[in-house]
Amino acid sequence: MEQKNGSSFTGFFLLGFSDRPQLELVLFVVLLIFYLFTLLGNTTIIALAQLDPNLQTPMYFFLSNLSFLDLCYTTSSVPQFLVHLRTTDKSISFGGCVAQLFISLGLGCTECILLGVMAFDRYAAICKPLQYTVIMHPRLCALMASVSWFIGFGNSLLQTVLIFLLPLCGRNKIDHFVCEIPALLKLACVDTTVNESELFFASVIILLIPVALIIFSYGQIVRAVLRIKSSAGQRKAFGTCGSHITVVSLFYGTAIYAYLQPSNNYSQDQVKFVSLFYAIVTPTVNPVIYTLRNKDVTGAMKKVLCRGQDSR
C-alpha cells in the first residue's frame, strides 16, 4: 500500500490491539456477547414502541430513535473490529474509512442532540403537564428528531471533508480500531493546530449545548418535583427521569473525556478503551436501563410475550 502521489491511498491499516495479541481473543468474546445483546435490546425497544399503543407517545418516539441510533452506531464499527480481532488482515479501504468516519460521527453527534431533546420532553411532561400534549405535538417531535439528524450529519460531513483534505504523506497505519478523527489527525504530515482547534470548537457546540439544555431542564424538573407534597408523586416523577439521567451520564461522560481533553493528557490505549466503552457498552446497557426502570416498557413486553403464547 505505497503512496504514489501526495494525497492518494489505496487504504489504511487499523492497528487496534495488535500489540496485545493475548488480549484479542478475550476482546472478541466479550464484544461479540455485548454486540448480540445490543442488537436484541435495542430491536426490542423499537418493536415494543411500534406494537404497543401505550408506548406511542413522544417519550417513546424519542427512545425508539435513540435505540435505532445505538443499533446503527455500534454496527458501523463493531462487526469490522470483530473480524480484525480474528484475522491478520486489519486493512480498510480508503472509501470504507471515509464512510465509517462519516456514519459513526454523524450518529454520535445526532445522539448528543437527541439526548438534549429528550430532556426537554421530560421537562414538558413534569413542569407543564396540562400543556404537555399541546407542546409535544407529533409534528414538533418529528421536527426536533429531524433537526437532530440534520445537524448531526451536517457536522459529520464538515469534519469528514476537513480531515481528508489534509495531506497524509504515505502514512496509513491508524493506531485505533476504528477510523476516528483524533487518530487520523496523527497521520497528517502538516501542522494540525487549526484542525484541532476547529474540532474542539465543534465538539463544545455539539456536546456542551445539549448538556446545558439538560442541566437547565433537570433544574426546572427538580424545582417542580420538590413542590409535590406527596412522596409517592415525587418518586414517580424522579423515576421517569432516572433512566434518562443515567444514559446521559454514561454517554456524555465518555464522549467529553474522548473529545474535550488535550491529546497529551492520556495514552492512546486509554483512548481505545474509552472508544470501546461508548461504541459497545453504552448501547448495550441503554435498553437495560430503560427496561428495568420503566413499568410501561416491562408491561408492554409482558403483553407481547403473552400474546405470542396465546397465538400458539
PDB file of N, CA, C and O in Angstrom, residues 166-242:
ATOM      1  N   LEU A 166      -6.477  16.925   4.491  1.00  0.00           N
ATOM      2  CA  LEU A 166      -5.096  17.010   4.979  1.00  0.00           C
ATOM      3  C   LEU A 166      -4.197  16.040   4.222  1.00  0.00           C
ATOM      4  O   LEU A 166      -4.591  14.896   3.973  1.00  0.00           O
ATOM      5  N   PRO A 167      -2.982  16.470   3.863  1.00  0.00           N
ATOM      6  CA  PRO A 167      -2.027  15.541   3.236  1.00  0.00           C
ATOM      7  C   PRO A 167      -1.501  14.548   4.276  1.00  0.00           C
ATOM      8  O   PRO A 167      -1.079  14.937   5.368  1.00  0.00           O
ATOM      9  N   LEU A 168      -1.554  13.254   3.944  1.00  0.00           N
ATOM     10  CA  LEU A 168      -1.142  12.223   4.881  1.00  0.00           C
ATOM     11  C   LEU A 168       0.256  11.674   4.591  1.00  0.00           C
ATOM     12  O   LEU A 168       0.798  10.908   5.384  1.00  0.00           O
ATOM     13  N   CYS A 169       0.829  12.022   3.443  1.00  0.00           N
ATOM     14  CA  CYS A 169       2.230  11.739   3.123  1.00  0.00           C
ATOM     15  C   CYS A 169       2.617  10.267   3.297  1.00  0.00           C
ATOM     16  O   CYS A 169       3.663   9.945   3.859  1.00  0.00           O
ATOM     17  N   GLY A 170       1.787   9.396   2.820  1.00  0.00           N
ATOM     18  CA  GLY A 170       2.124   7.977   2.832  1.00  0.00           C
ATOM     19  C   GLY A 170       1.850   7.253   4.129  1.00  0.00           C
ATOM     20  O   GLY A 170       2.030   6.037   4.201  1.00  0.00           O
ATOM     21  N   ARG A 171       1.420   7.958   5.161  1.00  0.00           N
ATOM     22  CA  ARG A 171       1.129   7.295   6.435  1.00  0.00           C
ATOM     23  C   ARG A 171      -0.252   6.630   6.352  1.00  0.00           C
ATOM     24  O   ARG A 171      -1.234   7.282   6.042  1.00  0.00           O
ATOM     25  N   ASN A 172      -0.303   5.360   6.637  1.00  0.00           N
ATOM     26  CA  ASN A 172      -1.590   4.665   6.519  1.00  0.00           C
ATOM     27  C   ASN A 172      -1.836   3.679   7.658  1.00  0.00           C
ATOM     28  O   ASN A 172      -2.704   2.814   7.550  1.00  0.00           O
ATOM     29  N   LYS A 173      -1.112   3.816   8.761  1.00  0.00           N
ATOM     30  CA  LYS A 173      -1.337   2.957   9.918  1.00  0.00           C
ATOM     31  C   LYS A 173      -2.036   3.768  11.017  1.00  0.00           C
ATOM     32  O   LYS A 173      -1.438   4.659  11.619  1.00  0.00           O
ATOM     33  N   ILE A 174      -3.306   3.459  11.227  1.00  0.00           N
ATOM     34  CA  ILE A 174      -4.107   4.172  12.216  1.00  0.00           C
ATOM     35  C   ILE A 174      -4.039   3.422  13.543  1.00  0.00           C
ATOM     36  O   ILE A 174      -4.425   2.258  13.625  1.00  0.00           O
ATOM     37  N   ASP A 175      -3.546   4.101  14.569  1.00  0.00           N
ATOM     38  CA  ASP A 175      -3.396   3.464  15.874  1.00  0.00           C
ATOM     39  C   ASP A 175      -4.730   3.479  16.623  1.00  0.00           C
ATOM     40  O   ASP A 175      -4.909   4.130  17.650  1.00  0.00           O
ATOM     41  N   HIS A 176      -5.682   2.746  16.060  1.00  0.00           N
ATOM     42  CA  HIS A 176      -7.024   2.671  16.623  1.00  0.00           C
ATOM     43  C   HIS A 176      -7.706   1.469  15.994  1.00  0.00           C
ATOM     44  O   HIS A 176      -7.179   0.872  15.046  1.00  0.00           O
ATOM     45  N   PHE A 177      -8.892   1.100  16.504  1.00  0.00           N
ATOM     46  CA  PHE A 177      -9.632   0.001  15.887  1.00  0.00           C
ATOM     47  C   PHE A 177     -10.715   0.510  14.958  1.00  0.00           C
ATOM     48  O   PHE A 177     -11.438  -0.280  14.335  1.00  0.00           O
ATOM     49  N   VAL A 178     -10.836   1.837  14.838  1.00  0.00           N
ATOM     50  CA  VAL A 178     -11.861   2.446  14.002  1.00  0.00           C
ATOM     51  C   VAL A 178     -11.304   3.746  13.430  1.00  0.00           C
ATOM     52  O   VAL A 178     -10.381   4.345  13.993  1.00  0.00           O
ATOM     53  N   CYS A 179     -11.840   4.173  12.291  1.00  0.00           N
ATOM     54  CA  CYS A 179     -11.442   5.452  11.713  1.00  0.00           C
ATOM     55  C   CYS A 179     -12.083   6.569  12.529  1.00  0.00           C
ATOM     56  O   CYS A 179     -13.301   6.776  12.446  1.00  0.00           O
ATOM     57  N   GLU A 180     -11.287   7.276  13.304  1.00  0.00           N
ATOM     58  CA  GLU A 180     -11.771   8.331  14.181  1.00  0.00           C
ATOM     59  C   GLU A 180     -10.874   9.549  14.014  1.00  0.00           C
ATOM     60  O   GLU A 180      -9.671   9.417  13.781  1.00  0.00           O
ATOM     61  N   ILE A 181     -11.441  10.743  14.132  1.00  0.00           N
ATOM     62  CA  ILE A 181     -10.709  11.969  13.797  1.00  0.00           C
ATOM     63  C   ILE A 181      -9.396  12.142  14.575  1.00  0.00           C
ATOM     64  O   ILE A 181      -8.354  12.405  13.964  1.00  0.00           O
ATOM     65  N   PRO A 182      -9.376  12.020  15.914  1.00  0.00           N
ATOM     66  CA  PRO A 182      -8.103  12.216  16.617  1.00  0.00           C
ATOM     67  C   PRO A 182      -6.991  11.290  16.122  1.00  0.00           C
ATOM     68  O   PRO A 182      -5.837  11.702  15.999  1.00  0.00           O
ATOM     69  N   ALA A 183      -7.342  10.030  15.818  1.00  0.00           N
ATOM     70  CA  ALA A 183      -6.340   9.086  15.321  1.00  0.00           C
ATOM     71  C   ALA A 183      -5.894   9.452  13.905  1.00  0.00           C
ATOM     72  O   ALA A 183      -4.709   9.342  13.562  1.00  0.00           O
ATOM     73  N   LEU A 184      -6.821   9.912  13.067  1.00  0.00           N
ATOM     74  CA  LEU A 184      -6.481  10.303  11.702  1.00  0.00           C
ATOM     75  C   LEU A 184      -5.628  11.568  11.671  1.00  0.00           C
ATOM     76  O   LEU A 184      -4.772  11.725  10.794  1.00  0.00           O
ATOM     77  N   LEU A 185      -5.858  12.482  12.612  1.00  0.00           N
ATOM     78  CA  LEU A 185      -5.059  13.710  12.662  1.00  0.00           C
ATOM     79  C   LEU A 185      -3.576  13.410  12.860  1.00  0.00           C
ATOM     80  O   LEU A 185      -2.710  14.139  12.371  1.00  0.00           O
ATOM     81  N   LYS A 186      -3.292  12.317  13.562  1.00  0.00           N
ATOM     82  CA  LYS A 186      -1.899  11.953  13.825  1.00  0.00           C
ATOM     83  C   LYS A 186      -1.173  11.466  12.578  1.00  0.00           C
ATOM     84  O   LYS A 186       0.054  11.379  12.566  1.00  0.00           O
ATOM     85  N   LEU A 187      -1.921  11.148  11.512  1.00  0.00           N
ATOM     86  CA  LEU A 187      -1.295  10.713  10.261  1.00  0.00           C
ATOM     87  C   LEU A 187      -0.854  11.889   9.397  1.00  0.00           C
ATOM     88  O   LEU A 187      -0.069  11.713   8.474  1.00  0.00           O
ATOM     89  N   ALA A 188      -1.379  13.069   9.661  1.00  0.00           N
ATOM     90  CA  ALA A 188      -1.091  14.233   8.818  1.00  0.00           C
ATOM     91  C   ALA A 188       0.375  14.627   8.929  1.00  0.00           C
ATOM     92  O   ALA A 188       0.977  14.562  10.011  1.00  0.00           O
ATOM     93  N   CYS A 189       0.939  15.049   7.805  1.00  0.00           N
ATOM     94  CA  CYS A 189       2.345  15.471   7.809  1.00  0.00           C
ATOM     95  C   CYS A 189       2.455  16.996   7.774  1.00  0.00           C
ATOM     96  O   CYS A 189       3.473  17.544   7.342  1.00  0.00           O
ATOM     97  N   VAL A 190       1.397  17.695   8.194  1.00  0.00           N
ATOM     98  CA  VAL A 190       1.424  19.157   8.303  1.00  0.00           C
ATOM     99  C   VAL A 190       0.932  19.529   9.698  1.00  0.00           C
ATOM    100  O   VAL A 190       0.443  18.690  10.452  1.00  0.00           O
ATOM    101  N   ASP A 191       1.083  20.798  10.030  1.00  0.00           N
ATOM    102  CA  ASP A 191       0.613  21.286  11.329  1.00  0.00           C
ATOM    103  C   ASP A 191      -0.922  21.198  11.379  1.00  0.00           C
ATOM    104  O   ASP A 191      -1.612  21.724  10.507  1.00  0.00           O
ATOM    105  N   THR A 192      -1.439  20.519  12.398  1.00  0.00           N
ATOM    106  CA  THR A 192      -2.897  20.309  12.505  1.00  0.00           C
ATOM    107  C   THR A 192      -3.527  21.162  13.603  1.00  0.00           C
ATOM    108  O   THR A 192      -4.641  20.882  14.036  1.00  0.00           O
ATOM    109  N   THR A 193      -2.830  22.204  14.042  1.00  0.00           N
ATOM    110  CA  THR A 193      -3.345  23.040  15.131  1.00  0.00           C
ATOM    111  C   THR A 193      -4.713  23.630  14.798  1.00  0.00           C
ATOM    112  O   THR A 193      -5.632  23.629  15.634  1.00  0.00           O
ATOM    113  N   VAL A 194      -4.860  24.123  13.566  1.00  0.00           N
ATOM    114  CA  VAL A 194      -6.132  24.720  13.153  1.00  0.00           C
ATOM    115  C   VAL A 194      -7.240  23.670  13.176  1.00  0.00           C
ATOM    116  O   VAL A 194      -8.351  23.924  13.664  1.00  0.00           O
ATOM    117  N   ASN A 195      -6.932  22.467  12.651  1.00  0.00           N
ATOM    118  CA  ASN A 195      -7.928  21.394  12.643  1.00  0.00           C
ATOM    119  C   ASN A 195      -8.325  20.972  14.055  1.00  0.00           C
ATOM    120  O   ASN A 195      -9.496  20.730  14.342  1.00  0.00           O
ATOM    121  N   GLU A 196      -7.337  20.890  14.943  1.00  0.00           N
ATOM    122  CA  GLU A 196      -7.612  20.501  16.324  1.00  0.00           C
ATOM    123  C   GLU A 196      -8.463  21.556  17.024  1.00  0.00           C
ATOM    124  O   GLU A 196      -9.384  21.225  17.793  1.00  0.00           O
ATOM    125  N   SER A 197      -8.176  22.827  16.746  1.00  0.00           N
ATOM    126  CA  SER A 197      -8.966  23.906  17.345  1.00  0.00           C
ATOM    127  C   SER A 197     -10.398  23.884  16.828  1.00  0.00           C
ATOM    128  O   SER A 197     -11.354  24.061  17.590  1.00  0.00           O
ATOM    129  N   GLU A 198     -10.545  23.669  15.511  1.00  0.00           N
ATOM    130  CA  GLU A 198     -11.886  23.606  14.919  1.00  0.00           C
ATOM    131  C   GLU A 198     -12.666  22.415  15.469  1.00  0.00           C
ATOM    132  O   GLU A 198     -13.858  22.523  15.780  1.00  0.00           O
ATOM    133  N   LEU A 199     -11.998  21.256  15.626  1.00  0.00           N
ATOM    134  CA  LEU A 199     -12.655  20.067  16.176  1.00  0.00           C
ATOM    135  C   LEU A 199     -13.088  20.305  17.617  1.00  0.00           C
ATOM    136  O   LEU A 199     -14.192  19.924  18.017  1.00  0.00           O
ATOM    137  N   PHE A 200     -12.217  20.962  18.392  1.00  0.00           N
ATOM    138  CA  PHE A 200     -12.553  21.263  19.784  1.00  0.00           C
ATOM    139  C   PHE A 200     -13.760  22.186  19.850  1.00  0.00           C
ATOM    140  O   PHE A 200     -14.687  21.967  20.644  1.00  0.00           O
ATOM    141  N   PHE A 201     -13.784  23.208  18.994  1.00  0.00           N
ATOM    142  CA  PHE A 201     -14.899  24.159  18.971  1.00  0.00           C
ATOM    143  C   PHE A 201     -16.204  23.464  18.595  1.00  0.00           C
ATOM    144  O   PHE A 201     -17.246  23.662  19.231  1.00  0.00           O
ATOM    145  N   ALA A 202     -16.139  22.598  17.560  1.00  0.00           N
ATOM    146  CA  ALA A 202     -17.343  21.872  17.137  1.00  0.00           C
ATOM    147  C   ALA A 202     -17.814  20.919  18.229  1.00  0.00           C
ATOM    148  O   ALA A 202     -19.015  20.771  18.464  1.00  0.00           O
ATOM    149  N   SER A 203     -16.853  20.284  18.920  1.00  0.00           N
ATOM    150  CA  SER A 203     -17.204  19.358  19.998  1.00  0.00           C
ATOM    151  C   SER A 203     -17.880  20.090  21.153  1.00  0.00           C
ATOM    152  O   SER A 203     -18.819  19.566  21.765  1.00  0.00           O
ATOM    153  N   VAL A 204     -17.393  21.293  21.446  1.00  0.00           N
ATOM    154  CA  VAL A 204     -18.002  22.101  22.510  1.00  0.00           C
ATOM    155  C   VAL A 204     -19.459  22.385  22.176  1.00  0.00           C
ATOM    156  O   VAL A 204     -20.354  22.251  23.018  1.00  0.00           O
ATOM    157  N   ILE A 205     -19.709  22.747  20.913  1.00  0.00           N
ATOM    158  CA  ILE A 205     -21.083  23.065  20.494  1.00  0.00           C
ATOM    159  C   ILE A 205     -21.971  21.819  20.553  1.00  0.00           C
ATOM    160  O   ILE A 205     -23.069  21.834  21.129  1.00  0.00           O
ATOM    161  N   ILE A 206     -21.496  20.736  19.966  1.00  0.00           N
ATOM    162  CA  ILE A 206     -22.311  19.518  19.864  1.00  0.00           C
ATOM    163  C   ILE A 206     -22.518  18.858  21.226  1.00  0.00           C
ATOM    164  O   ILE A 206     -23.582  18.296  21.505  1.00  0.00           O
ATOM    165  N   LEU A 207     -21.495  18.937  22.099  1.00  0.00           N
ATOM    166  CA  LEU A 207     -21.580  18.271  23.400  1.00  0.00           C
ATOM    167  C   LEU A 207     -22.147  19.169  24.493  1.00  0.00           C
ATOM    168  O   LEU A 207     -23.051  18.775  25.241  1.00  0.00           O
ATOM    169  N   LEU A 208     -21.611  20.381  24.605  1.00  0.00           N
ATOM    170  CA  LEU A 208     -21.934  21.194  25.769  1.00  0.00           C
ATOM    171  C   LEU A 208     -23.269  21.935  25.676  1.00  0.00           C
ATOM    172  O   LEU A 208     -23.897  22.191  26.701  1.00  0.00           O
ATOM    173  N   ILE A 209     -23.699  22.296  24.470  1.00  0.00           N
ATOM    174  CA  ILE A 209     -25.012  22.949  24.358  1.00  0.00           C
ATOM    175  C   ILE A 209     -26.139  22.000  24.777  1.00  0.00           C
ATOM    176  O   ILE A 209     -27.008  22.373  25.580  1.00  0.00           O
ATOM    177  N   PRO A 210     -26.158  20.748  24.284  1.00  0.00           N
ATOM    178  CA  PRO A 210     -27.170  19.818  24.812  1.00  0.00           C
ATOM    179  C   PRO A 210     -27.033  19.575  26.315  1.00  0.00           C
ATOM    180  O   PRO A 210     -28.043  19.451  27.016  1.00  0.00           O
ATOM    181  N   VAL A 211     -25.789  19.515  26.809  1.00  0.00           N
ATOM    182  CA  VAL A 211     -25.585  19.332  28.254  1.00  0.00           C
ATOM    183  C   VAL A 211     -26.194  20.509  29.021  1.00  0.00           C
ATOM    184  O   VAL A 211     -26.839  20.317  30.063  1.00  0.00           O
ATOM    185  N   ALA A 212     -25.995  21.732  28.506  1.00  0.00           N
ATOM    186  CA  ALA A 212     -26.572  22.913  29.157  1.00  0.00           C
ATOM    187  C   ALA A 212     -28.099  22.830  29.155  1.00  0.00           C
ATOM    188  O   ALA A 212     -28.752  23.167  30.154  1.00  0.00           O
ATOM    189  N   LEU A 213     -28.685  22.370  28.039  1.00  0.00           N
ATOM    190  CA  LEU A 213     -30.140  22.204  27.969  1.00  0.00           C
ATOM    191  C   LEU A 213     -30.613  21.155  28.968  1.00  0.00           C
ATOM    192  O   LEU A 213     -31.637  21.335  29.638  1.00  0.00           O
ATOM    193  N   ILE A 214     -29.843  20.080  29.090  1.00  0.00           N
ATOM    194  CA  ILE A 214     -30.200  19.008  30.033  1.00  0.00           C
ATOM    195  C   ILE A 214     -30.135  19.519  31.472  1.00  0.00           C
ATOM    196  O   ILE A 214     -31.038  19.275  32.277  1.00  0.00           O
ATOM    197  N   ILE A 215     -29.080  20.255  31.808  1.00  0.00           N
ATOM    198  CA  ILE A 215     -28.931  20.785  33.167  1.00  0.00           C
ATOM    199  C   ILE A 215     -30.067  21.755  33.496  1.00  0.00           C
ATOM    200  O   ILE A 215     -30.661  21.707  34.578  1.00  0.00           O
ATOM    201  N   PHE A 216     -30.385  22.639  32.533  1.00  0.00           N
ATOM    202  CA  PHE A 216     -31.493  23.583  32.749  1.00  0.00           C
ATOM    203  C   PHE A 216     -32.812  22.839  32.937  1.00  0.00           C
ATOM    204  O   PHE A 216     -33.595  23.140  33.851  1.00  0.00           O
ATOM    205  N   SER A 217     -33.070  21.856  32.059  1.00  0.00           N
ATOM    206  CA  SER A 217     -34.333  21.106  32.132  1.00  0.00           C
ATOM    207  C   SER A 217     -34.473  20.400  33.468  1.00  0.00           C
ATOM    208  O   SER A 217     -35.526  20.479  34.119  1.00  0.00           O
ATOM    209  N   TYR A 218     -33.400  19.749  33.913  1.00  0.00           N
ATOM    210  CA  TYR A 218     -33.488  18.997  35.160  1.00  0.00           C
ATOM    211  C   TYR A 218     -33.469  19.913  36.384  1.00  0.00           C
ATOM    212  O   TYR A 218     -33.997  19.548  37.436  1.00  0.00           O
ATOM    213  N   GLY A 219     -32.907  21.094  36.235  1.00  0.00           N
ATOM    214  CA  GLY A 219     -33.003  22.077  37.308  1.00  0.00           C
ATOM    215  C   GLY A 219     -34.457  22.475  37.531  1.00  0.00           C
ATOM    216  O   GLY A 219     -34.937  22.550  38.673  1.00  0.00           O
ATOM    217  N   GLN A 220     -35.157  22.718  36.411  1.00  0.00           N
ATOM    218  CA  GLN A 220     -36.588  23.061  36.498  1.00  0.00           C
ATOM    219  C   GLN A 220     -37.414  21.876  36.991  1.00  0.00           C
ATOM    220  O   GLN A 220     -38.375  22.044  37.750  1.00  0.00           O
ATOM    221  N   ILE A 221     -37.033  20.670  36.567  1.00  0.00           N
ATOM    222  CA  ILE A 221     -37.755  19.468  36.996  1.00  0.00           C
ATOM    223  C   ILE A 221     -37.628  19.267  38.503  1.00  0.00           C
ATOM    224  O   ILE A 221     -38.613  18.982  39.194  1.00  0.00           O
ATOM    225  N   VAL A 222     -36.408  19.435  39.023  1.00  0.00           N
ATOM    226  CA  VAL A 222     -36.188  19.267  40.465  1.00  0.00           C
ATOM    227  C   VAL A 222     -37.032  20.261  41.251  1.00  0.00           C
ATOM    228  O   VAL A 222     -37.673  19.905  42.261  1.00  0.00           O
ATOM    229  N   ARG A 223     -37.059  21.521  40.788  1.00  0.00           N
ATOM    230  CA  ARG A 223     -37.877  22.532  41.468  1.00  0.00           C
ATOM    231  C   ARG A 223     -39.346  22.150  41.457  1.00  0.00           C
ATOM    232  O   ARG A 223     -40.052  22.289  42.460  1.00  0.00           O
ATOM    233  N   ALA A 224     -39.837  21.647  40.313  1.00  0.00           N
ATOM    234  CA  ALA A 224     -41.248  21.270  40.206  1.00  0.00           C
ATOM    235  C   ALA A 224     -41.564  20.062  41.080  1.00  0.00           C
ATOM    236  O   ALA A 224     -42.616  20.025  41.738  1.00  0.00           O
ATOM    237  N   VAL A 225     -40.657  19.098  41.107  1.00  0.00           N
ATOM    238  CA  VAL A 225     -40.902  17.872  41.887  1.00  0.00           C
ATOM    239  C   VAL A 225     -40.892  18.171  43.384  1.00  0.00           C
ATOM    240  O   VAL A 225     -41.690  17.614  44.142  1.00  0.00           O
ATOM    241  N   LEU A 226     -40.000  19.050  43.817  1.00  0.00           N
ATOM    242  CA  LEU A 226     -39.928  19.367  45.246  1.00  0.00           C
ATOM    243  C   LEU A 226     -41.181  20.082  45.740  1.00  0.00           C
ATOM    244  O   LEU A 226     -41.455  20.093  46.947  1.00  0.00           O
ATOM    245  N   ARG A 227     -41.954  20.646  44.808  1.00  0.00           N
ATOM    246  CA  ARG A 227     -43.206  21.292  45.200  1.00  0.00           C
ATOM    247  C   ARG A 227     -44.346  20.290  45.341  1.00  0.00           C
ATOM    248  O   ARG A 227     -45.416  20.626  45.844  1.00  0.00           O
ATOM    249  N   ILE A 228     -44.097  19.044  44.855  1.00  0.00           N
ATOM    250  CA  ILE A 228     -45.111  18.000  45.011  1.00  0.00           C
ATOM    251  C   ILE A 228     -45.112  17.533  46.468  1.00  0.00           C
ATOM    252  O   ILE A 228     -44.083  17.146  47.009  1.00  0.00           O
ATOM    253  N   LYS A 229     -46.259  17.583  47.118  1.00  0.00           N
ATOM    254  CA  LYS A 229     -46.324  17.246  48.545  1.00  0.00           C
ATOM    255  C   LYS A 229     -46.288  15.740  48.785  1.00  0.00           C
ATOM    256  O   LYS A 229     -45.823  15.287  49.826  1.00  0.00           O
ATOM    257  N   SER A 230     -46.779  14.972  47.857  1.00  0.00           N
ATOM    258  CA  SER A 230     -46.812  13.516  48.017  1.00  0.00           C
ATOM    259  C   SER A 230     -45.446  12.909  47.716  1.00  0.00           C
ATOM    260  O   SER A 230     -44.853  13.163  46.655  1.00  0.00           O
ATOM    261  N   SER A 231     -44.927  12.103  48.650  1.00  0.00           N
ATOM    262  CA  SER A 231     -43.645  11.440  48.432  1.00  0.00           C
ATOM    263  C   SER A 231     -43.745  10.416  47.309  1.00  0.00           C
ATOM    264  O   SER A 231     -42.798  10.191  46.553  1.00  0.00           O
ATOM    265  N   ALA A 232     -44.919   9.776  47.179  1.00  0.00           N
ATOM    266  CA  ALA A 232     -45.125   8.818  46.085  1.00  0.00           C
ATOM    267  C   ALA A 232     -45.087   9.538  44.737  1.00  0.00           C
ATOM    268  O   ALA A 232     -44.507   9.036  43.763  1.00  0.00           O
ATOM    269  N   GLY A 233     -45.656  10.732  44.690  1.00  0.00           N
ATOM    270  CA  GLY A 233     -45.625  11.530  43.465  1.00  0.00           C
ATOM    271  C   GLY A 233     -44.216  11.953  43.104  1.00  0.00           C
ATOM    272  O   GLY A 233     -43.838  11.962  41.931  1.00  0.00           O
ATOM    273  N   GLN A 234     -43.422  12.309  44.122  1.00  0.00           N
ATOM    274  CA  GLN A 234     -42.033  12.678  43.881  1.00  0.00           C
ATOM    275  C   GLN A 234     -41.242  11.506  43.319  1.00  0.00           C
ATOM    276  O   GLN A 234     -40.459  11.659  42.381  1.00  0.00           O
ATOM    277  N   ARG A 235     -41.448  10.313  43.915  1.00  0.00           N
ATOM    278  CA  ARG A 235     -40.723   9.133  43.449  1.00  0.00           C
ATOM    279  C   ARG A 235     -41.085   8.802  42.004  1.00  0.00           C
ATOM    280  O   ARG A 235     -40.222   8.454  41.203  1.00  0.00           O
ATOM    281  N   LYS A 236     -42.385   8.926  41.677  1.00  0.00           N
ATOM    282  CA  LYS A 236     -42.818   8.643  40.315  1.00  0.00           C
ATOM    283  C   LYS A 236     -42.207   9.626  39.319  1.00  0.00           C
ATOM    284  O   LYS A 236     -41.745   9.241  38.241  1.00  0.00           O
ATOM    285  N   ALA A 237     -42.185  10.915  39.694  1.00  0.00           N
ATOM    286  CA  ALA A 237     -41.623  11.942  38.805  1.00  0.00           C
ATOM    287  C   ALA A 237     -40.132  11.726  38.591  1.00  0.00           C
ATOM    288  O   ALA A 237     -39.636  11.789  37.462  1.00  0.00           O
ATOM    289  N   PHE A 238     -39.410  11.469  39.680  1.00  0.00           N
ATOM    290  CA  PHE A 238     -37.973  11.232  39.550  1.00  0.00           C
ATOM    291  C   PHE A 238     -37.702   9.923  38.808  1.00  0.00           C
ATOM    292  O   PHE A 238     -36.716   9.797  38.085  1.00  0.00           O
ATOM    293  N   GLY A 239     -38.611   8.938  38.998  1.00  0.00           N
ATOM    294  CA  GLY A 239     -38.428   7.654  38.328  1.00  0.00           C
ATOM    295  C   GLY A 239     -38.479   7.770  36.819  1.00  0.00           C
ATOM    296  O   GLY A 239     -37.750   7.082  36.102  1.00  0.00           O
ATOM    297  N   THR A 240     -39.348   8.662  36.305  1.00  0.00           N
ATOM    298  CA  THR A 240     -39.460   8.825  34.856  1.00  0.00           C
ATOM    299  C   THR A 240     -38.215   9.497  34.260  1.00  0.00           C
ATOM    300  O   THR A 240     -37.972   9.396  33.063  1.00  0.00           O
ATOM    301  N   CYS A 241     -37.443  10.166  35.102  1.00  0.00           N
ATOM    302  CA  CYS A 241     -36.241  10.866  34.626  1.00  0.00           C
ATOM    303  C   CYS A 241     -34.956  10.101  34.931  1.00  0.00           C
ATOM    304  O   CYS A 241     -33.912  10.384  34.332  1.00  0.00           O
ATOM    305  N   GLY A 242     -35.038   9.160  35.871  1.00  0.00           N
ATOM    306  CA  GLY A 242     -33.825   8.474  36.316  1.00  0.00           C
ATOM    307  C   GLY A 242     -33.100   7.749  35.201  1.00  0.00           C
ATOM    308  O   GLY A 242     -31.861   7.794  35.112  1.00  0.00           O
TER     309      GLY A 242
END
